[in-house]
Coordinates of C-alpha atoms and ligand atoms in Angstrom, one line a residue:
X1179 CA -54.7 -7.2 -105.1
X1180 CA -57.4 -6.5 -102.7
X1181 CA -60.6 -4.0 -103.8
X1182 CA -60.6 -1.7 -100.7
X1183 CA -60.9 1.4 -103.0
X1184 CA -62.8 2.3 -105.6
X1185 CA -61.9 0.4 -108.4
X1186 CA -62.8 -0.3 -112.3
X1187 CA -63.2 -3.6 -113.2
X1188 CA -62.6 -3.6 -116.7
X1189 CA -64.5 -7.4 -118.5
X1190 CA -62.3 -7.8 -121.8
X1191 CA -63.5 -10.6 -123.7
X1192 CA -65.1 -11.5 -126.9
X1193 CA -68.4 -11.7 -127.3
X1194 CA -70.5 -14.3 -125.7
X1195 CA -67.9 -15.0 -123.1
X1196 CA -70.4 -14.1 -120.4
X1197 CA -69.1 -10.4 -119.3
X1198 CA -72.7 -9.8 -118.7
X1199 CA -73.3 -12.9 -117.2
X1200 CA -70.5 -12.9 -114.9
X1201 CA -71.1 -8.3 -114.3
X1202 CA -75.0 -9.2 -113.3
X1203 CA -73.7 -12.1 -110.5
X1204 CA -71.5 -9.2 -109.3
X1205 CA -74.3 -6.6 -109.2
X1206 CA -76.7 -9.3 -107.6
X1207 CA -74.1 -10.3 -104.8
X1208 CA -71.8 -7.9 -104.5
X1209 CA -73.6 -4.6 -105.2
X1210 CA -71.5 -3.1 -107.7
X1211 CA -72.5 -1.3 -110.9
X1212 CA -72.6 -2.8 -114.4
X1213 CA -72.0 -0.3 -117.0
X1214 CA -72.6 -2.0 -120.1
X1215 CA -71.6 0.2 -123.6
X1216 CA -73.7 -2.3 -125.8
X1217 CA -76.5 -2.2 -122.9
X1218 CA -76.5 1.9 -123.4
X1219 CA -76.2 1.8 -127.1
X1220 CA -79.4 -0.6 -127.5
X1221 CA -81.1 1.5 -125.3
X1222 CA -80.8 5.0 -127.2
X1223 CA -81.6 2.5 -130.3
X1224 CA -85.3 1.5 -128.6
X1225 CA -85.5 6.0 -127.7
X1226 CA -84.8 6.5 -131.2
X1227 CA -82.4 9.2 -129.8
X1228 CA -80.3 10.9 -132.8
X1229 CA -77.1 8.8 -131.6
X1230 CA -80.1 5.6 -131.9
X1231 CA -80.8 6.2 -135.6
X1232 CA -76.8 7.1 -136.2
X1233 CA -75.9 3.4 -134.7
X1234 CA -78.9 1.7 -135.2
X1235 CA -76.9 0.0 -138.7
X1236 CA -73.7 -0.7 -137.0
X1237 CA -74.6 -2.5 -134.2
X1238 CA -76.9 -4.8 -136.5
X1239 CA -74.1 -5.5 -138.6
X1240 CA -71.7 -6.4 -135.6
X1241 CA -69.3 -3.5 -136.4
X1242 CA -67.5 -1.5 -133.7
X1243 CA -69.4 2.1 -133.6
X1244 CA -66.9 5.1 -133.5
X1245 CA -64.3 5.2 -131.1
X1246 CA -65.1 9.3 -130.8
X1247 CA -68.9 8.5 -130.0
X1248 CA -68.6 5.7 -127.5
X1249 CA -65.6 7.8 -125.7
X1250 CA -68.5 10.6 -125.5
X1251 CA -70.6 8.6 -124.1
X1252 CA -68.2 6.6 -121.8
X1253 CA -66.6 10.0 -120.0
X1254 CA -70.7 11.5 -119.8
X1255 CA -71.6 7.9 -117.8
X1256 CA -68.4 7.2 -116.3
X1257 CA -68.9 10.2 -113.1
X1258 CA -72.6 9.2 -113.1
X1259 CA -71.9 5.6 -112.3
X1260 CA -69.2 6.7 -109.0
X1261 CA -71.6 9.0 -108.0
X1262 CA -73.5 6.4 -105.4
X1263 CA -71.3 3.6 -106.1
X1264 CA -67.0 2.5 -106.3
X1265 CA -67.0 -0.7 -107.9
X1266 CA -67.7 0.0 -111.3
X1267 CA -67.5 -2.9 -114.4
X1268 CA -66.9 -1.6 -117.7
X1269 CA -69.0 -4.2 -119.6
X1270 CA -67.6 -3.8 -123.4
X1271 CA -64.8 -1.4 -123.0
X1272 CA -62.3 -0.3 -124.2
X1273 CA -62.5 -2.4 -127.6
X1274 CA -59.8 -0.5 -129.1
X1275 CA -56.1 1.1 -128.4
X1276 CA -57.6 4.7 -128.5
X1277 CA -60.4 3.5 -126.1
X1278 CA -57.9 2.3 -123.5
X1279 CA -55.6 5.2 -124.2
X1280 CA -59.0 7.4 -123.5
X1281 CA -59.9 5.5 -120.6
X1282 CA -56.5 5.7 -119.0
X1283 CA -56.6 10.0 -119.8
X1284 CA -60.5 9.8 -118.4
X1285 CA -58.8 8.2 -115.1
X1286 CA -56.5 11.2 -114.6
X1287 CA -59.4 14.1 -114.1
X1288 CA -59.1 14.9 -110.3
X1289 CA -62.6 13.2 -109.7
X1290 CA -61.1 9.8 -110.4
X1291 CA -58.0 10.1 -108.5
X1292 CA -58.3 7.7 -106.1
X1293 CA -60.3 5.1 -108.3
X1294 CA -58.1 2.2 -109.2
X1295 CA -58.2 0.0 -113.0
X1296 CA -58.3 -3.9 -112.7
X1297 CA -58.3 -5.8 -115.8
X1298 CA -59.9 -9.1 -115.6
X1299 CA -59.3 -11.1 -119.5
X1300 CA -62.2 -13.7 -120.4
X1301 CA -60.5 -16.2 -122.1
X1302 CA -62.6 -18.7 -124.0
X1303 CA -61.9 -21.0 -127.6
X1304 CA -63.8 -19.1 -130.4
X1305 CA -65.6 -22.5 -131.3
X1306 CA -67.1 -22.3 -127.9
X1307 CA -68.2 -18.6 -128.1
X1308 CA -70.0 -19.4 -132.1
X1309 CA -71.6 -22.4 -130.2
X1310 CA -72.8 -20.2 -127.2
X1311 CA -74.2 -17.1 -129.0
X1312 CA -76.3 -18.9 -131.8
X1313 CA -78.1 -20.4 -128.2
X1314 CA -78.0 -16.8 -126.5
X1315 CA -81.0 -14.7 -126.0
X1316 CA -82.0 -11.6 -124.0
X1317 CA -84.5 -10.1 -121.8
X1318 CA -86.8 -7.7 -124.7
X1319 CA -86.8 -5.5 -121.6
X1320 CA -84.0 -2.3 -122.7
X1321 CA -83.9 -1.5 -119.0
X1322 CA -83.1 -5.5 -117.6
X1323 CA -81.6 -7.1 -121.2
X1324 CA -80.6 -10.2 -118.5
X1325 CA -78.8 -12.7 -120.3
X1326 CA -80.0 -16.2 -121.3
X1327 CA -78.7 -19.8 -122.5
X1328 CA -80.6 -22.4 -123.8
X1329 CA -77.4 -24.5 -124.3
X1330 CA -76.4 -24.2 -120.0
X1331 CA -78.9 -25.3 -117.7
X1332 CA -77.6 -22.9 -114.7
X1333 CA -78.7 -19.9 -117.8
X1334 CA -82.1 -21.3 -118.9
X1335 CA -85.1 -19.0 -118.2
X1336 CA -87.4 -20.8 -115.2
X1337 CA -90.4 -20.8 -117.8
X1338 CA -89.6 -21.1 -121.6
X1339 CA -88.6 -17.6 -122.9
X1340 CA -89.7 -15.5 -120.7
X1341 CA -87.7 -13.7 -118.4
X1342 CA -86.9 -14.7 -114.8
X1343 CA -87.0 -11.0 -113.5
X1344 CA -89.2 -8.7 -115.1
X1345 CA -91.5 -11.4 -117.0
X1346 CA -90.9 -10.2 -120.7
X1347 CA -90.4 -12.0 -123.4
X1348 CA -86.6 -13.5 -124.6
X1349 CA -85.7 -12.5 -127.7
X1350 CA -82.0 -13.5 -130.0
X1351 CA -80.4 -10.3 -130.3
X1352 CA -79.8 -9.2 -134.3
X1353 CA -76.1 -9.2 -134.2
X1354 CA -76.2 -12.8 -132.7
X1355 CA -76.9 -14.0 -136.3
X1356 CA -73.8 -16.3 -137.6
X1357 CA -72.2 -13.9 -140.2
X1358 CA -72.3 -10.9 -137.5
X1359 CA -70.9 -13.3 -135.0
X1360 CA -68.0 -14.2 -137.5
X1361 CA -67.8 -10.2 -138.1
X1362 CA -67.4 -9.3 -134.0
X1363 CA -64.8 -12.0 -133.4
X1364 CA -62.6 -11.1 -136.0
X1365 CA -62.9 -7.6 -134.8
X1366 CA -62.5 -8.3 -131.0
X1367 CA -59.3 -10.3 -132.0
X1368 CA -57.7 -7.5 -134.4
X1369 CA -57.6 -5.1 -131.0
X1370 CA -57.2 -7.3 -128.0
X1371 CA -53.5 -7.8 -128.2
X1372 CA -53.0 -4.0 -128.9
X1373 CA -55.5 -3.4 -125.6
X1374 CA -53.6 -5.9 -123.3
X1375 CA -50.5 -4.5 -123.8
X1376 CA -51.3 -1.2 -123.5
X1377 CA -52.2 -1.9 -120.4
X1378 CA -49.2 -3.9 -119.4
X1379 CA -47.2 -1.1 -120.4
X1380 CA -48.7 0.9 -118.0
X1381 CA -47.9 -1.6 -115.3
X1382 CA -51.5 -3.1 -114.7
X1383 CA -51.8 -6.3 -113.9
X1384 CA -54.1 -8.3 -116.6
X1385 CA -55.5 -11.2 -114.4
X1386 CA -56.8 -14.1 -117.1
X1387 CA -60.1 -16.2 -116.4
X1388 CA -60.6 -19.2 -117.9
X1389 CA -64.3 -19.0 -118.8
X1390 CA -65.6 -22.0 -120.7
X1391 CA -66.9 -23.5 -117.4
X1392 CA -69.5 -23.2 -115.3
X1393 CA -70.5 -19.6 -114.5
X1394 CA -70.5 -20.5 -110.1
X1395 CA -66.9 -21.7 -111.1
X1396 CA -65.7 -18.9 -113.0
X1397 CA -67.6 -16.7 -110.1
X1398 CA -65.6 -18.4 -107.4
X1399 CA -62.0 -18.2 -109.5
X1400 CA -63.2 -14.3 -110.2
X1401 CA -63.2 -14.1 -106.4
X1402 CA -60.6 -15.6 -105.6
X1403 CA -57.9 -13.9 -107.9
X1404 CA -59.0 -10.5 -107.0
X1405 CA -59.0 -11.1 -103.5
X1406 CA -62.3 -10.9 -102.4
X1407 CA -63.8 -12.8 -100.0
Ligands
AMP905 P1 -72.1 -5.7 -126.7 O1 -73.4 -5.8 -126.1 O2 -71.0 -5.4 -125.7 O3 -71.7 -7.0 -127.5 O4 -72.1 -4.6 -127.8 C1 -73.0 -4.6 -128.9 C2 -72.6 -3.6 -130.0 O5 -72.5 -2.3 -129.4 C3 -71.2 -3.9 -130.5 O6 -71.1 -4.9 -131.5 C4 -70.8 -2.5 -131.1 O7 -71.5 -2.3 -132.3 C5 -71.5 -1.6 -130.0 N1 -70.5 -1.3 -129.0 C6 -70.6 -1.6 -127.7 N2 -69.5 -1.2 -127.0 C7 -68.7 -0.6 -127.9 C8 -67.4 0.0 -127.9 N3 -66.7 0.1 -126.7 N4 -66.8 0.5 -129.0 C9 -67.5 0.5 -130.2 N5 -68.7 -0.1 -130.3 C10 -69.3 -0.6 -129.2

């Protein structure tokens, strides 16, 4: 496989197994665009848009938001995001069949014709990912929301919660508490199967990353099984 086009990189992984981490070492080094749903939807929460109030109680609780809304939001973004740029990651979608199934219909407009779908799986044990998010926190900056570990020493902010770029505070995201945890897993494991093989029906290739490791190791595999040098 070898990225010479424009291409999506679709992240599919439950969370806490570093899509953002892993999406941010790409936009630092490589230059490609994160498009993070989660990212967009806690930013129209902090605007208290009407979409922020309508999701605010979801995404507390850990639950998927509509599949209708985010694909609104997803086919608005999606154009923006190729407008300067061809490597795109989708950060937190699809999460659902009907997501894929829109993603795949999205890719068929005329403006998208030449852009190319890689799906890269982030495989991970769920005790690892329970461990990982009860030590996660995030830039309180809507517009950075960089990712943090106090657990991994290559994630710990330089001085203690505050953030390495933009010097705001580190805060634990709501839905990081243990029962919402319990709530997203169980969720991202009821549509996963469903997602992968939709996608290996339509003859993608799903390539798997084995991503309870260190994140320069899982950056180097990433690399290397896509072909990138
Ligand atoms: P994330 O930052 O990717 O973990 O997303 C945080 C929350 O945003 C999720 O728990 C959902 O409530 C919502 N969300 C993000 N992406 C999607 C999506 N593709 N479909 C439905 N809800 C989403």
């Amino acid at each position: 496989m070898k990225l010479d086009t424009s291409n999506i990189i679709v992240f599919l992984g439950p969370p806490g197994s570093g899509k953002g981490t892993l999406s941010r070492l790409c936009v630092n080094r490589l230059a490609w665009t994160q498009f993070s749903t989660g990212d967009l939807c806690r930013e129209h929460i902090t605007n208290k848009t009407e979409l922020g109030k309508n999701i605010d109680f979801i995404i507390k609780s850990g639950k998927l938001i509509s599949d209708s809304l985010i694909i609104k939001m997803v086919e608005k973004e999606l154009e923006k995001q190729f407008k300067n740029q061809s490597k795109v990651i989708l950060d937190g979608f699809p999460r659902t069949k009907e997501q894929a199934v829109a993603l795949s219909n999205i890719l068929k407009a005329s403006c998208f014709n030449q852009v190319k779908l890689n799906i890269v799986k982030l495989d991970i044990p769920d005790s690892d990912i329970i461990l990982r998010l009860s030590k996660r926190m995030i830039c309180s900056d809507k517009k950075c929301q960089t990712i943090y570990s106090l657990s991994d020493i290559s994630l710990k902010p330089k001085v203690e919660n505050i953030c390495d770029n933009c010097s705001s505070n580190l805060i634990k995201r709501i839905d990081d508490e243990i029962d919402a945890i319990l709530d997203r897993l169980k969720i991202y494991h009821l549509h996963e199967n469903d997602i992968i093989d939709f996608f290996h029906n339509k003859g993608h290739k799903i390539i798997t990353l084995s991503v309870n490791r260190p994140v320069e190791d899982i950056y180097r595999d990433f690399l290397t099984k896509l072909n990138i040098n």
